[in-house]
């Protein structure tokens, strides 16, 4: 589904990713872990198409398509969706309006018509309830005045409505208390399916107690230096990152 | 995206630019007392009106154009302007749409304002101003039933001279400013509204202004009077055909609200802004002022300004009546080389008067705009309150936004609040929307419309929809 090969990325002339390889199959949940500054968020930002990241070498394929040739919105419509670490506030734009515009953009790209209003309302109500969000959130401006936890839940709500093929969640656990984390994790878990993949970018292992990954990768200094199953995450939790680094240098 | 590409996108043809060739009866360019006499005679005006005009003209001769605005334009040659233009045979004005020149109806069609449909569907009485003479007026009967007078100012001068004489020039005196004096001397048409005591006008009143004959400045004069406890909502919308020369527009709008009266005046302005170098656009120097003369009266200005090469406009409220209310809600959008210096004045004179100012400025391309607002609290305005919020949004990095708030507080019991922000349309907002699959243009329009929401919600429903559409056209391609 997603194939990242020998990816080199610079930001303002500084090399951040230095030959990253990653393959994700449908149905899998991958966790990218690593110390601060290793390039974790850069990876998801580059896949989503954020400005300011220069790919100097390598390729990203999504279902055989060259992602780097696609506009940001084309990537999203193709089913590559990024959940933000710091969701953006858009004053005056209703949450429900953004959701509807996004959903219809994706449907249009698939050659489907606009979603009928009653169907949309039903869908959104259902998904908000799943995220334990009061329907009043839908009428509020996008992320404006939301608490940290509310913003993260809102990101997952968008995922539940838009049903991406590959959901990338950047530090979705940061700033969440344990109850909010459970709600978010339940939302993510409900996204799991045989034809969908999930890429979790996280600094801490605790999220992985709630969302069990199939693969865990350790990203250090722009490269994936170690991959394993969920037990690797526990090992990182117990021992920190230094030993992986030493191992990779050796 | 590269700046050249951005430039390309910003360039767009004015969608509503075309000239209808209805023959005009036009005086040669130039202004002197004989031209004013000609206008007055053409309009069949009484002697006092001519005198009133001539007095304005003599005052104008002694005045100089204002130079304090944050605008740049070459000096205007007032002798190069033709001061009268009317569709042929103004006496033979059509009594129904069937009699209207099909070319004119075609013009409205091109503008997306099918007059008959609009009038019928929206239930709006339309006083269509084509060049300087009102060509058709609808729904007059329904208004007459309610006792509301809605007609052209020329007709009002002939038919209701005592009403006009009582109020004309009492809100904007002839010598108020250079452009108001010029307008007073040469105004050719505009609307007159009188709503009698206790009457709520049964429909929203609407006028579409057009500028058409080449080289002809348009000098509209609008006077709206709401008697005690009367209410009216007036909608003004403008578009204009494309042309080469700069066109001067110097309108005057006067509103009078007596005791407990409420006047809501909404404008959507979409005049030709000029080509990408700013050439050929309309110069819009307008004086709009409302007088809350009666106690607990209320005047509300809502404007969406997207057109014109130059906009110089400060709809204001004189809050004389006790506990009277003045409101100003504005969205000004500039793109290309447009310049706008706009804002409001809230003059608190009476006790317990209140005013609200919400001004949103959006600058794109190489445009430049300024918000200029005066809040003046007089010594007798005990307990007066003002709230001002002005926000600017910049799109791209070649445009500018400036804020000039003035406050003159003449007594210590007043409360004056001012909030101002300037922000760039944030890359991260755009990225966020696009990363949800929304294309860039839609994302920009979504963000900008969100920014303007506080003002749009003050507009009558149909106008709000029009305003959003206009905003999108104006900003089309402004982000690369």
XYZ file of C-alpha atoms in Angstrom, chain A residues 101-233:
133
model
C -16.530 19.893 2.119
C -13.783 17.342 2.748
C -16.098 14.374 2.357
C -17.629 15.723 -0.830
C -14.195 16.494 -2.278
C -13.212 12.861 -1.770
C -16.520 11.583 -3.168
C -16.198 13.817 -6.191
C -12.710 12.463 -6.841
C -14.167 8.947 -6.774
C -16.877 9.976 -9.208
C -19.607 9.837 -6.596
C -22.072 12.634 -6.118
C -22.423 14.864 -3.090
C -23.629 13.086 -0.021
C -27.336 13.725 0.624
C -27.786 15.988 3.645
C -29.801 13.560 5.803
C -27.302 10.782 5.194
C -24.451 13.111 6.097
C -26.126 14.276 9.268
C -26.750 10.707 10.334
C -23.148 9.738 9.652
C -21.698 12.692 11.499
C -23.952 12.304 14.510
C -23.066 8.644 14.769
C -19.335 9.270 14.555
C -19.428 12.175 17.015
C -21.157 9.942 19.501
C -18.417 7.381 18.987
C -15.842 10.042 19.833
C -17.986 11.158 22.799
C -18.293 14.602 21.281
C -21.392 16.634 21.912
C -23.198 17.472 18.639
C -22.696 21.157 19.498
C -19.039 20.700 18.494
C -20.156 20.333 14.928
C -21.583 23.840 14.938
C -18.495 25.437 16.443
C -15.681 26.936 14.417
C -13.006 24.411 13.456
C -10.834 23.782 16.531
C -11.427 27.297 17.819
C -11.453 27.335 21.584
C -11.205 23.528 21.699
C -9.149 22.039 24.493
C -6.154 19.921 23.519
C -8.128 16.737 24.016
C -11.090 18.045 22.037
C -8.838 18.911 19.138
C -7.399 15.398 19.047
C -10.833 13.833 19.224
C -11.892 16.085 16.396
C -8.997 14.807 14.275
C -10.160 11.242 14.805
C -13.749 12.267 14.083
C -12.574 13.504 10.688
C -10.889 10.154 10.093
C -14.058 8.279 11.003
C -16.104 10.361 8.602
C -13.581 10.402 5.757
C -12.548 6.743 6.074
C -9.025 7.031 4.667
C -7.052 4.096 3.291
C -3.977 5.149 5.194
C -4.443 7.137 8.373
C -1.296 8.849 9.600
C -1.569 10.061 13.156
C 1.129 12.425 14.299
C 1.611 12.356 18.080
C -2.106 11.858 18.502
C -1.513 11.040 22.173
C 0.345 14.207 23.123
C -1.431 16.315 25.689
C -4.129 13.748 26.410
C -5.173 12.582 29.849
C -5.836 8.904 30.270
C -9.595 9.116 29.659
C -9.217 11.165 26.517
C -6.514 8.805 25.345
C -8.903 5.874 25.699
C -11.545 7.648 23.615
C -8.993 8.498 20.951
C -7.575 4.965 20.989
C -11.053 3.463 20.664
C -11.667 5.700 17.687
C -8.426 4.632 16.059
C -9.114 0.980 16.790
C -12.506 1.260 15.136
C -10.658 2.384 12.021
C -8.758 -0.884 11.882
C -9.812 -3.038 8.995
C -8.332 -5.464 6.514
C -8.099 -2.865 3.754
C -6.909 0.058 5.812
C -3.500 0.819 7.245
C -2.603 3.060 10.158
C 0.690 4.796 10.749
C 1.188 6.041 14.289
C 3.915 8.511 15.013
C 4.575 8.618 18.717
C 7.199 9.405 21.246
C 5.763 7.287 24.042
C 4.936 3.669 24.363
C 1.793 4.265 26.414
C -0.382 4.859 23.332
C 0.594 1.406 22.109
C -0.986 -0.152 25.188
C -4.281 0.966 23.749
C -3.594 0.591 20.057
C -1.655 -2.555 19.443
C 0.757 -2.210 16.523
C 1.745 -4.945 14.113
C 5.117 -3.375 13.490
C 7.247 -0.973 15.481
C 10.037 1.042 13.868
C 12.678 3.051 15.584
C 13.590 6.217 13.755
C 16.943 7.668 14.723
C 18.779 10.438 12.923
C 16.713 10.226 9.736
C 16.766 6.475 9.299
C 14.820 3.498 10.555
C 17.453 1.676 12.532
C 15.407 -1.085 14.025
C 12.074 -2.734 13.352
C 10.204 -5.355 15.280
C 6.861 -6.337 16.690
C 5.068 -4.716 19.636
C 7.601 -6.121 22.095
C 10.130 -3.680 20.684
C 8.015 -0.833 21.970
